Amino acid sequence: MDLSRSHPETPREAALRLVAEQQYTEAVLWLERALARSEAPDERQAIANTLSDVATAARDSGDLVQAQRALELATSCQDWADLHCRLGAVLAERGRRAEARQAFDRALALNPRYRAAAVERALLDARDGRIAEAMQTLRAMAADQLAGEPGAFERGLERLGEADFEDAAPLLHRGLEPTDAWIEEQLHAYQALVYDGDMVGALQHVRAAALERPGYPDLHLLLGAHELQMGATDDALESLSRALELNPDYHAARVEFARALESVGDTPQALVQLEMVLAGQPGHAEARQLHERLTARRRGGRTATASSAHRS
């Protein structure tokens, strides 16, 4: 199939058509090329969402290689906890435990309350022989409020204590599922509204979700990014500040915060925020690109001012 030819479909439509034909490699390649061409944050977010859907389909069909590739591309442009957690799960399934651990650690760094990632991380510890350490982590979690299937989490702990990892994993997740499933449900509903072009409805949806679950930084980031896209900069600054209050190490939120600061003319503070990201993650591509653009703009402005003063 010639993927380079002109195509009337959107990247999402083309990718999902290829997925329906079980052409996962071609779907991922199509989206990778679309991602390389995209610059606008909303375009990149839409592509990341589609990559997430492709990864789900590929994993369900047993194509773990393309599921991994899709999630790696998605996390390269959207630093979201759920994407890192899903990438970690695929890596673990492929036996790449060290990389899986890094992915779960990143998910937990972005959202320390992300219990599904904490369970996966503990299961990795258990499989590596650190069962006591894993049990301690999970027992602390069991002391918290669990919204899943009654008794499932405790039965999962018992299986884990017997080193029965295969039976333990689904029980532990069933004990947690409603909370994490609720977040995923909200994200999918939001994405559907965006794809349909209902930006006002999408804003109302994510705002209601953030009010219902105020402790989740991912929701505040999504809300702030959407508010910024719609020109509500004051609201965006407030939402993004809340995401950073909940997790100061949330680089994606800090980059978006820098964009919001730039939009209100506070370029010096935007650069400070980007430098904080780059100090912690020097390879952060979006932070680097935005920092270079703002720095070049400031240099250009100073040069123009100096030239004007010289002529006068």
CSV table of C-alpha atoms in Angstrom, one decimal:
chain,number,residue,atom,x,y,z
A,1,MET,CA,0.0,0.0,0.0
A,2,ASP,CA,1.3,3.4,-1.0
A,3,LEU,CA,1.1,5.5,2.2
A,4,SER,CA,2.8,8.5,0.5
A,5,ARG,CA,-0.1,9.2,-1.9
A,6,SER,CA,-2.6,12.1,-1.4
A,7,HIS,CA,-5.4,11.0,1.0
A,8,PRO,CA,-8.6,12.8,1.7
A,9,GLU,CA,-9.1,11.2,5.1
A,10,THR,CA,-8.0,12.7,8.4
A,11,PRO,CA,-5.1,10.9,10.1
A,12,ARG,CA,-7.5,9.4,12.6
A,13,GLU,CA,-9.9,8.2,9.9
A,14,ALA,CA,-7.1,6.7,7.9
A,15,ALA,CA,-5.6,5.0,10.9
A,16,LEU,CA,-8.8,3.5,12.1
A,17,ARG,CA,-9.6,2.3,8.6
A,18,LEU,CA,-6.2,0.5,8.6
A,19,VAL,CA,-6.9,-0.9,12.0
A,20,ALA,CA,-10.3,-2.3,10.8
A,21,GLU,CA,-8.2,-4.1,8.2
A,22,GLN,CA,-5.8,-5.3,10.9
A,23,GLN,CA,-3.0,-3.4,9.3
A,24,TYR,CA,-1.5,-2.2,12.5
A,25,THR,CA,2.0,-1.5,11.2
A,26,GLU,CA,0.6,0.7,8.4
A,27,ALA,CA,-1.7,2.5,10.9
A,28,VAL,CA,1.2,3.3,13.2
A,29,LEU,CA,3.4,4.5,10.3
A,30,TRP,CA,0.6,6.7,9.0
A,31,LEU,CA,0.2,8.4,12.4
A,32,GLU,CA,4.0,8.7,12.9
A,33,ARG,CA,4.2,10.7,9.6
A,34,ALA,CA,1.2,12.8,10.6
A,35,LEU,CA,2.8,13.5,14.0
A,36,ALA,CA,6.1,14.6,12.2
A,37,ARG,CA,4.1,17.1,10.2
A,38,SER,CA,1.9,18.4,13.0
A,39,GLU,CA,2.9,21.5,15.1
A,40,ALA,CA,-0.3,22.6,16.8
A,41,PRO,CA,-0.8,21.2,20.3
A,42,ASP,CA,-4.4,20.2,19.6
A,43,GLU,CA,-3.4,18.3,16.5
A,44,ARG,CA,-0.7,16.4,18.4
A,45,GLN,CA,-3.1,15.6,21.2
A,46,ALA,CA,-5.6,14.2,18.7
A,47,ILE,CA,-2.9,12.0,17.1
A,48,ALA,CA,-1.8,10.8,20.5
A,49,ASN,CA,-5.4,9.8,21.3
A,50,THR,CA,-5.6,7.9,18.0
A,51,LEU,CA,-2.3,6.2,18.7
A,52,SER,CA,-3.8,5.1,22.0
A,53,ASP,CA,-6.8,3.6,20.2
A,54,VAL,CA,-4.5,1.8,17.7
A,55,ALA,CA,-2.4,0.4,20.6
A,56,THR,CA,-5.5,-1.0,22.2
A,57,ALA,CA,-6.6,-2.7,19.0
A,58,ALA,CA,-3.1,-4.0,18.3
A,59,ARG,CA,-2.7,-5.4,21.8
A,60,ASP,CA,-6.1,-7.1,21.7
A,61,SER,CA,-5.1,-8.8,18.5
A,62,GLY,CA,-1.7,-9.9,19.9
A,63,ASP,CA,0.5,-7.5,18.0
A,64,LEU,CA,2.5,-6.3,21.0
A,65,VAL,CA,5.3,-4.8,18.8
A,66,GLN,CA,2.9,-2.3,17.2
A,67,ALA,CA,1.1,-1.7,20.5
A,68,GLN,CA,4.4,-0.7,22.0
A,69,ARG,CA,5.4,1.4,19.0
A,70,ALA,CA,2.1,3.3,19.1
A,71,LEU,CA,2.3,4.0,22.8
A,72,GLU,CA,6.0,5.1,22.5
A,73,LEU,CA,4.9,7.6,19.9
A,74,ALA,CA,1.9,8.8,22.0
A,75,THR,CA,4.1,9.3,25.0
A,76,SER,CA,6.6,11.2,22.9
A,77,CYS,CA,4.1,14.0,22.3
A,78,GLN,CA,1.7,13.7,25.3
A,79,ASP,CA,3.3,13.1,28.7
A,80,TRP,CA,0.2,11.5,30.3
A,81,ALA,CA,0.2,9.1,33.1
A,82,ASP,CA,-2.3,6.7,31.6
A,83,LEU,CA,-0.2,6.4,28.4
A,84,HIS,CA,2.9,5.6,30.3
A,85,CYS,CA,1.1,3.0,32.4
A,86,ARG,CA,-0.3,1.3,29.3
A,87,LEU,CA,3.1,1.3,27.7
A,88,GLY,CA,4.6,-0.3,30.9
A,89,ALA,CA,2.0,-3.0,30.7
A,90,VAL,CA,2.8,-3.8,27.1
A,91,LEU,CA,6.6,-3.8,27.9
A,92,ALA,CA,6.0,-6.1,30.9
A,93,GLU,CA,4.0,-8.5,28.7
A,94,ARG,CA,6.9,-8.5,26.2
A,95,GLY,CA,9.3,-9.4,29.1
A,96,ARG,CA,11.1,-6.0,29.0
A,97,ARG,CA,10.9,-5.4,32.7
A,98,ALA,CA,13.5,-2.7,33.1
A,99,GLU,CA,11.8,-0.5,30.5
A,100,ALA,CA,8.4,-1.4,32.0
A,101,ARG,CA,9.5,-0.3,35.4
A,102,GLN,CA,10.7,3.1,33.9
A,103,ALA,CA,7.3,3.5,32.3
A,104,PHE,CA,5.4,2.8,35.5
A,105,ASP,CA,7.7,5.1,37.5
A,106,ARG,CA,7.0,7.9,35.0
A,107,ALA,CA,3.3,7.3,35.3
A,108,LEU,CA,3.5,7.5,39.1
A,109,ALA,CA,5.8,10.6,38.9
A,110,LEU,CA,3.1,12.3,36.9
A,111,ASN,CA,0.3,11.1,39.1
A,112,PRO,CA,1.2,9.6,42.5
A,113,ARG,CA,-2.4,8.7,43.1
A,114,TYR,CA,-2.5,6.4,40.0
A,115,ARG,CA,-3.2,3.2,41.7
A,116,ALA,CA,-3.3,1.0,38.6
A,117,ALA,CA,0.3,2.0,37.8
A,118,ALA,CA,1.2,1.3,41.5
A,119,VAL,CA,-0.2,-2.2,41.2
A,120,GLU,CA,1.6,-2.9,38.0
A,121,ARG,CA,4.9,-1.6,39.6
A,122,ALA,CA,4.3,-3.8,42.6
A,123,LEU,CA,3.7,-6.9,40.4
A,124,LEU,CA,7.0,-6.3,38.7
A,125,ASP,CA,8.7,-6.2,42.0
A,126,ALA,CA,7.0,-9.5,43.0
A,127,ARG,CA,8.0,-11.2,39.8
A,128,ASP,CA,11.6,-10.0,40.4
A,129,GLY,CA,11.6,-11.8,43.8
A,130,ARG,CA,10.7,-8.8,46.0
A,131,ILE,CA,7.4,-10.2,47.1
A,132,ALA,CA,7.6,-8.8,50.6
A,133,GLU,CA,8.2,-5.3,49.3
A,134,ALA,CA,5.3,-5.6,46.8
A,135,MET,CA,3.0,-6.9,49.5
A,136,GLN,CA,3.9,-3.9,51.8
A,137,THR,CA,3.1,-1.5,49.0
A,138,LEU,CA,-0.2,-3.2,48.1
A,139,ARG,CA,-1.3,-3.6,51.8
A,140,ALA,CA,-0.9,0.2,52.2
A,141,MET,CA,-3.1,0.6,49.2
A,142,ALA,CA,-5.7,-1.8,50.6
A,143,ALA,CA,-6.0,0.4,53.7
A,144,ASP,CA,-7.2,3.2,51.3
A,145,GLN,CA,-10.8,3.3,50.0
A,146,LEU,CA,-11.2,0.8,47.2
A,147,ALA,CA,-14.1,1.3,44.8
A,148,GLY,CA,-13.8,-2.0,42.9
A,149,GLU,CA,-15.3,-5.4,43.4
A,150,PRO,CA,-15.6,-6.1,47.1
A,151,GLY,CA,-13.0,-8.5,48.4
A,152,ALA,CA,-11.1,-8.7,45.1
A,153,PHE,CA,-8.2,-6.7,46.2
A,154,GLU,CA,-7.7,-8.7,49.3
A,155,ARG,CA,-8.0,-12.0,47.4
A,156,GLY,CA,-5.4,-10.7,45.0
A,157,LEU,CA,-3.0,-10.0,47.9
A,158,GLU,CA,-3.5,-13.6,49.1
A,159,ARG,CA,-2.6,-15.0,45.7
A,160,LEU,CA,0.4,-12.7,45.5
A,161,GLY,CA,1.6,-14.0,48.9
A,162,GLU,CA,1.5,-17.5,47.3
A,163,ALA,CA,3.5,-16.2,44.3
A,164,ASP,CA,0.5,-16.9,42.1
A,165,PHE,CA,1.1,-13.8,39.9
A,166,GLU,CA,-1.2,-14.7,37.0
A,167,ASP,CA,-4.3,-15.0,39.3
A,168,ALA,CA,-3.2,-12.1,41.5
A,169,ALA,CA,-3.0,-9.5,38.8
A,170,PRO,CA,-6.7,-9.5,37.6
A,171,LEU,CA,-8.0,-9.7,41.2
A,172,LEU,CA,-5.9,-6.6,42.2
A,173,HIS,CA,-7.1,-4.7,39.2
A,174,ARG,CA,-10.8,-5.6,39.7
A,175,GLY,CA,-10.5,-4.3,43.2
A,176,LEU,CA,-9.4,-0.9,41.8
A,177,GLU,CA,-11.2,-0.8,38.5
A,178,PRO,CA,-14.1,1.7,39.0
A,179,THR,CA,-11.8,4.6,40.0
A,180,ASP,CA,-9.4,4.2,37.1
A,181,ALA,CA,-12.1,3.2,34.7
A,182,TRP,CA,-14.0,6.3,35.6
A,183,ILE,CA,-11.0,8.5,34.6
A,184,GLU,CA,-10.6,6.6,31.3
A,185,GLU,CA,-14.3,6.9,30.6
A,186,GLN,CA,-14.2,10.7,31.1
A,187,LEU,CA,-11.2,11.0,28.8
A,188,HIS,CA,-12.8,8.9,26.0
A,189,ALA,CA,-16.0,11.0,26.3
A,190,TYR,CA,-14.0,14.2,26.1
A,191,GLN,CA,-12.1,12.9,23.0
A,192,ALA,CA,-15.4,11.9,21.3
A,193,LEU,CA,-16.7,15.5,21.8
A,194,VAL,CA,-13.5,17.0,20.4
A,195,TYR,CA,-13.6,14.7,17.4
A,196,ASP,CA,-17.2,15.7,16.7
A,197,GLY,CA,-16.1,19.4,16.8
A,198,ASP,CA,-18.1,20.1,20.0
A,199,MET,CA,-15.5,22.2,21.8
A,200,VAL,CA,-17.9,23.8,24.2
A,201,GLY,CA,-19.4,20.5,25.1
A,202,ALA,CA,-15.9,19.1,25.6
A,203,LEU,CA,-15.0,22.0,27.8
A,204,GLN,CA,-18.1,21.5,30.0
A,205,HIS,CA,-17.4,17.8,30.2
A,206,VAL,CA,-13.7,18.0,31.4
A,207,ARG,CA,-14.6,20.9,33.7
A,208,ALA,CA,-17.2,18.8,35.4
A,209,ALA,CA,-14.8,15.8,35.6
A,210,ALA,CA,-12.1,18.0,37.3
A,211,LEU,CA,-14.7,19.3,39.8
A,212,GLU,CA,-15.8,15.7,40.6
A,213,ARG,CA,-12.2,14.4,41.0
A,214,PRO,CA,-10.2,17.5,42.0
A,215,GLY,CA,-7.2,15.4,43.1
A,216,TYR,CA,-6.2,14.2,39.6
A,217,PRO,CA,-3.6,16.5,37.9
A,218,ASP,CA,-4.3,14.9,34.5
A,219,LEU,CA,-7.8,16.3,34.5
A,220,HIS,CA,-6.6,19.8,35.4
A,221,LEU,CA,-4.0,19.7,32.7
A,222,LEU,CA,-6.6,18.6,30.1
A,223,LEU,CA,-8.9,21.3,31.3
A,224,GLY,CA,-6.2,24.0,31.2
A,225,ALA,CA,-5.0,23.0,27.7
A,226,HIS,CA,-8.6,23.1,26.4
A,227,GLU,CA,-9.3,26.5,28.0
A,228,LEU,CA,-6.1,27.8,26.5
A,229,GLN,CA,-7.1,26.5,23.1
A,230,MET,CA,-10.4,28.4,23.4
A,231,GLY,CA,-8.8,31.6,24.5
A,232,ALA,CA,-9.8,31.5,28.1
A,233,THR,CA,-6.2,32.3,29.3
A,234,ASP,CA,-7.1,33.3,32.9
A,235,ASP,CA,-9.0,30.1,33.4
A,236,ALA,CA,-6.2,28.1,31.8
A,237,LEU,CA,-3.6,29.6,34.1
A,238,GLU,CA,-5.7,28.7,37.1
A,239,SER,CA,-6.3,25.1,35.9
A,240,LEU,CA,-2.7,24.5,35.0
A,241,SER,CA,-1.5,26.0,38.3
A,242,ARG,CA,-3.8,23.5,40.1
A,243,ALA,CA,-2.2,20.6,38.1
A,244,LEU,CA,1.3,21.8,39.2
A,245,GLU,CA,0.2,22.2,42.8
A,246,LEU,CA,-0.9,18.6,42.8
A,247,ASN,CA,2.3,17.5,41.1
A,248,PRO,CA,5.2,20.0,40.7
A,249,ASP,CA,7.1,17.5,38.6
A,250,TYR,CA,4.4,17.3,36.0
A,251,HIS,CA,6.4,18.4,33.0
A,252,ALA,CA,3.6,18.4,30.5
A,253,ALA,CA,1.5,20.7,32.7
A,254,ARG,CA,4.5,23.0,33.2
A,255,VAL,CA,5.1,23.3,29.4
A,256,GLU,CA,1.4,24.1,28.9
A,257,PHE,CA,1.6,26.6,31.7
A,258,ALA,CA,4.5,28.2,29.8
A,259,ARG,CA,2.3,28.4,26.7
A,260,ALA,CA,-0.4,30.1,28.8
A,261,LEU,CA,2.1,32.6,30.2
A,262,GLU,CA,3.4,33.4,26.7
A,263,SER,CA,-0.2,34.0,25.5
A,264,VAL,CA,-0.6,36.8,28.1
A,265,GLY,CA,2.8,38.3,27.2
A,266,ASP,CA,4.8,37.0,30.2
A,267,THR,CA,7.6,35.6,28.1
A,268,PRO,CA,10.3,35.9,30.8
A,269,GLN,CA,8.3,33.7,33.2
A,270,ALA,CA,7.4,31.3,30.4
A,271,LEU,CA,11.1,30.8,29.8
A,272,VAL,CA,11.6,30.2,33.6
A,273,GLN,CA,9.0,27.5,33.5
A,274,LEU,CA,10.6,25.8,30.5
A,275,GLU,CA,14.0,25.9,32.0
A,276,MET,CA,12.6,24.1,35.1
A,277,VAL,CA,11.3,21.3,32.8
A,278,LEU,CA,14.6,21.1,30.9
A,279,ALA,CA,16.6,21.0,34.2
A,280,GLY,CA,14.7,17.8,35.2
A,281,GLN,CA,14.3,16.3,31.7
A,282,PRO,CA,16.9,17.8,29.2
A,283,GLY,CA,15.5,15.7,26.3
A,284,HIS,CA,11.9,17.1,26.6
A,285,ALA,CA,11.3,17.9,23.0
A,286,GLU,CA,8.3,20.2,23.4
A,287,ALA,CA,10.0,22.2,26.1
A,288,ARG,CA,13.1,22.5,24.1
A,289,GLN,CA,11.3,23.6,20.9
A,290,LEU,CA,9.2,26.2,22.7
A,291,HIS,CA,12.2,27.5,24.7
A,292,GLU,CA,14.2,27.9,21.4
A,293,ARG,CA,11.3,29.7,19.7
A,294,LEU,CA,10.7,32.1,22.6
A,295,THR,CA,14.5,32.8,23.0
A,296,ALA,CA,14.8,33.5,19.3
A,297,ARG,CA,11.8,35.9,19.4
A,298,ARG,CA,13.3,37.8,22.3
A,299,ARG,CA,16.6,38.1,20.5
A,300,GLY,CA,14.9,39.3,17.4
A,301,GLY,CA,12.9,41.9,19.4
A,302,ARG,CA,16.0,43.2,21.0
A,303,THR,CA,17.9,43.4,17.7
A,304,ALA,CA,15.0,45.3,16.1
A,305,THR,CA,14.9,47.8,19.0
A,306,ALA,CA,18.6,48.4,18.9
A,307,SER,CA,18.5,48.9,15.1
A,308,SER,CA,15.7,51.4,15.5
A,309,ALA,CA,17.5,53.3,18.2
A,310,HIS,CA,20.7,53.4,16.1
A,311,ARG,CA,18.8,55.0,13.1
A,312,SER,CA,17.2,57.6,15.3
